[in-house]
Coordinates of N, CA and C in Angstrom, one line a residue:
M1 N 0.8 -1.2 0.0 CA 0.0 0.0 0.0 C 0.9 1.2 0.0
F2 N 2.0 1.2 0.8 CA 2.8 2.4 0.8 C 3.5 2.6 -0.5
G3 N 3.8 1.6 -1.3 CA 4.4 1.7 -2.6 C 3.4 2.4 -3.6
L4 N 2.1 2.0 -3.5 CA 1.1 2.6 -4.3 C 0.9 4.1 -4.0
V5 N 0.9 4.4 -2.7 CA 0.8 5.8 -2.3 C 2.0 6.7 -2.7
R6 N 3.2 6.0 -2.7 CA 4.4 6.7 -3.1 C 4.3 7.1 -4.5
Y7 N 3.7 6.4 -5.4 CA 3.5 6.7 -6.8 C 2.3 7.6 -7.0
E8 N 1.9 8.3 -6.0 CA 0.9 9.3 -6.1 C -0.5 8.8 -6.5
A9 N -0.8 7.5 -6.2 CA -2.1 7.0 -6.4 C -3.0 7.5 -5.3
D10 N -4.3 7.6 -5.7 CA -5.3 8.1 -4.7 C -5.6 6.9 -3.7
G11 N -6.3 7.2 -2.6 CA -6.5 6.3 -1.6 C -7.3 5.0 -2.0
T12 N -8.3 5.2 -2.9 CA -9.1 4.1 -3.4 C -8.2 3.1 -4.2
T13 N -7.4 3.7 -5.1 CA -6.5 2.8 -5.9 C -5.5 2.1 -5.0
A14 N -5.0 2.8 -4.0 CA -4.0 2.1 -3.2 C -4.7 1.0 -2.4
M15 N -5.9 1.2 -1.9 CA -6.6 0.2 -1.1 C -7.0 -1.0 -2.0
F16 N -7.5 -0.8 -3.1 CA -7.9 -1.9 -4.0 C -6.6 -2.6 -4.5
G17 N -5.5 -1.9 -4.7 CA -4.3 -2.5 -5.1 C -3.8 -3.4 -4.0
A18 N -3.8 -2.9 -2.7 CA -3.4 -3.7 -1.6 C -4.2 -5.0 -1.4
V19 N -5.5 -4.8 -1.5 CA -6.4 -6.0 -1.4 C -6.2 -7.0 -2.5
G20 N -6.0 -6.5 -3.7 CA -5.7 -7.4 -4.8 C -4.4 -8.2 -4.7
I21 N -3.4 -7.4 -4.3 CA -2.1 -8.1 -4.0 C -2.2 -9.1 -2.9
S22 N -2.9 -8.8 -1.9 CA -3.1 -9.7 -0.7 C -3.9 -11.0 -1.2
L23 N -4.9 -10.8 -2.0 CA -5.7 -12.0 -2.4 C -4.8 -12.9 -3.3
V24 N -4.1 -12.3 -4.2 CA -3.2 -13.0 -5.1 C -2.1 -13.8 -4.3
G25 N -1.6 -13.1 -3.3 CA -0.6 -13.7 -2.4 C -1.2 -14.9 -1.6
L26 N -2.4 -14.7 -1.1 CA -3.1 -15.8 -0.4 C -3.3 -17.0 -1.2
V27 N -3.8 -16.8 -2.5 CA -4.0 -17.9 -3.4 C -2.7 -18.6 -3.7
L28 N -1.6 -17.8 -4.0 CA -0.3 -18.4 -4.3 C 0.2 -19.2 -3.2
I29 N 0.1 -18.6 -2.0 CA 0.7 -19.4 -0.8 C -0.1 -20.6 -0.5
S30 N -1.5 -20.5 -0.7 CA -2.3 -21.7 -0.5 C -2.0 -22.8 -1.5
L31 N -1.8 -22.5 -2.7 CA -1.5 -23.5 -3.7 C -0.1 -24.0 -3.5
T32 N 0.8 -23.2 -3.1 CA 2.2 -23.7 -2.8 C 2.2 -24.7 -1.7
V33 N 1.5 -24.4 -0.6 CA 1.4 -25.3 0.5 C 0.7 -26.6 0.1
E34 N -0.3 -26.5 -0.7 CA -1.0 -27.7 -1.1 C -0.1 -28.6 -2.0
G35 N 0.7 -27.9 -2.9 CA 1.6 -28.7 -3.7 C 2.7 -29.3 -2.9
V36 N 3.2 -28.6 -1.9 CA 4.3 -29.2 -1.1 C 3.8 -30.4 -0.3
I37 N 2.6 -30.3 0.3 CA 2.0 -31.4 1.0 C 1.7 -32.6 0.1
Y38 N 1.3 -32.3 -1.1 CA 1.0 -33.4 -2.1 C 2.4 -34.1 -2.4
A39 N 3.4 -33.3 -2.6 CA 4.7 -33.9 -3.0 C 5.3 -34.7 -1.8
F40 N 5.0 -34.3 -0.6 CA 5.5 -35.1 0.6 C 4.6 -36.4 0.7
R41 N 3.4 -36.4 0.4 CA 2.5 -37.5 0.6 C 2.7 -38.5 -0.6
F42 N 2.9 -38.0 -1.8 CA 3.0 -38.9 -2.9 C 4.3 -38.5 -3.8
P43 N 5.4 -38.8 -3.2 CA 6.7 -38.4 -4.0 C 6.9 -39.1 -5.3
G44 N 6.4 -40.3 -5.4 CA 6.5 -41.1 -6.6 C 5.7 -40.5 -7.7
R45 N 4.5 -40.0 -7.4 CA 3.7 -39.3 -8.4 C 4.3 -38.0 -8.9
V46 N 5.0 -37.3 -8.1 CA 5.5 -36.0 -8.5 C 6.9 -36.2 -9.1
F47 N 7.8 -36.9 -8.5 CA 9.2 -36.9 -9.0 C 9.4 -38.1 -9.9
G48 N 8.5 -39.0 -10.1 CA 8.7 -40.2 -11.0 C 8.0 -40.0 -12.3
S49 N 7.4 -38.9 -12.6 CA 6.7 -38.7 -13.8 C 7.0 -37.3 -14.4
E50 N 6.3 -37.0 -15.5 CA 6.5 -35.7 -16.1 C 5.9 -34.5 -15.3
L51 N 5.2 -34.8 -14.2 CA 4.5 -33.8 -13.4 C 5.5 -32.8 -12.9
L52 N 6.7 -33.2 -12.6 CA 7.7 -32.2 -12.1 C 8.0 -31.2 -13.2
V53 N 8.1 -31.7 -14.4 CA 8.4 -30.7 -15.5 C 7.3 -29.8 -15.7
Y54 N 6.0 -30.2 -15.5 CA 4.9 -29.4 -15.6 C 4.9 -28.3 -14.5
F55 N 5.2 -28.7 -13.3 CA 5.3 -27.8 -12.2 C 6.4 -26.7 -12.5
L56 N 7.5 -27.1 -13.0 CA 8.6 -26.1 -13.3 C 8.1 -25.2 -14.4
A57 N 7.5 -25.7 -15.4 CA 7.0 -24.8 -16.5 C 5.9 -23.9 -16.0
A58 N 5.0 -24.4 -15.1 CA 4.0 -23.5 -14.6 C 4.6 -22.4 -13.7
G59 N 5.6 -22.8 -12.9 CA 6.3 -21.8 -12.1 C 7.0 -20.8 -12.9
L60 N 7.7 -21.2 -14.0 CA 8.3 -20.2 -14.8 C 7.3 -19.2 -15.5
I61 N 6.2 -19.8 -15.9 CA 5.2 -18.9 -16.6 C 4.6 -18.0 -15.5
G62 N 4.3 -18.5 -14.3 CA 3.7 -17.6 -13.3 C 4.7 -16.5 -12.9
T63 N 6.0 -16.9 -12.8 CA 7.0 -15.9 -12.4 C 7.1 -14.8 -13.5
A64 N 7.1 -15.2 -14.7 CA 7.3 -14.3 -15.8 C 6.1 -13.3 -15.9
L65 N 4.9 -13.9 -15.7 CA 3.7 -13.0 -15.7 C 3.6 -12.1 -14.5
G66 N 4.0 -12.6 -13.4 CA 4.1 -11.7 -12.2 C 5.1 -10.6 -12.4
Y67 N 6.2 -10.9 -12.9 CA 7.3 -9.9 -13.1 C 6.8 -8.9 -14.1
W68 N 6.2 -9.3 -15.2 CA 5.7 -8.4 -16.2 C 4.6 -7.5 -15.7
L69 N 3.7 -8.1 -14.9 CA 2.6 -7.3 -14.3 C 3.1 -6.2 -13.3
L70 N 4.1 -6.6 -12.5 CA 4.6 -5.7 -11.6 C 5.3 -4.5 -12.3
N71 N 5.9 -4.8 -13.4 CA 6.7 -3.7 -14.1 C 5.8 -2.8 -15.0
F72 N 4.7 -3.4 -15.4 CA 3.8 -2.6 -16.4 C 2.4 -2.4 -15.9
W73 N 2.1 -2.5 -14.6 CA 0.8 -2.3 -14.2 C 0.3 -0.8 -14.3
R74 N 1.2 0.1 -14.3 CA 0.8 1.5 -14.5 C 0.3 1.8 -15.9
D75 N 0.8 1.0 -16.9 CA 0.3 1.2 -18.3 C -1.2 0.8 -18.4
F76 N -1.6 -0.1 -17.6 CA -3.0 -0.5 -17.7 C -4.0 0.3 -16.8
T77 N -3.4 1.0 -15.8 CA -4.2 1.8 -14.9 C -4.2 3.3 -15.2
A78 N -3.5 3.7 -16.3 CA -3.4 5.1 -16.7 C -4.7 5.6 -17.1
D79 N -5.0 6.9 -16.7 CA -6.3 7.5 -17.1 C -6.2 8.2 -18.4
H80 N -5.1 8.4 -18.9 CA -4.9 9.2 -20.1 C -5.1 8.3 -21.3
P81 N -5.7 8.8 -22.4 CA -5.8 8.0 -23.6 C -4.5 8.0 -24.4
E82 N -4.3 6.9 -25.2 CA -3.1 6.8 -25.9 C -3.1 7.8 -27.0
K83 N -1.9 8.3 -27.3 CA -1.7 9.3 -28.4 C -1.6 8.5 -29.7
A84 N -2.3 9.0 -30.7 CA -2.3 8.4 -32.0 C -1.2 8.7 -32.9

């Protein structure tokens, strides 16, 4: 929230941004914990098949999308129209 206020966002934008980031973080942490528990319960299913490759690919895709969104979120929230 402090980062959004530092970029001169109004209070509503900062609050919705903080709530959105918190919800995304909660979902990601929940899915991570679920995946780790599954890997501990069934290590043969995770490490003995292509599932590990799928997890790595999904992690790379998620990391790239998150990085891109963090760097370019201002382009999507700008109130000014694009110049032609």
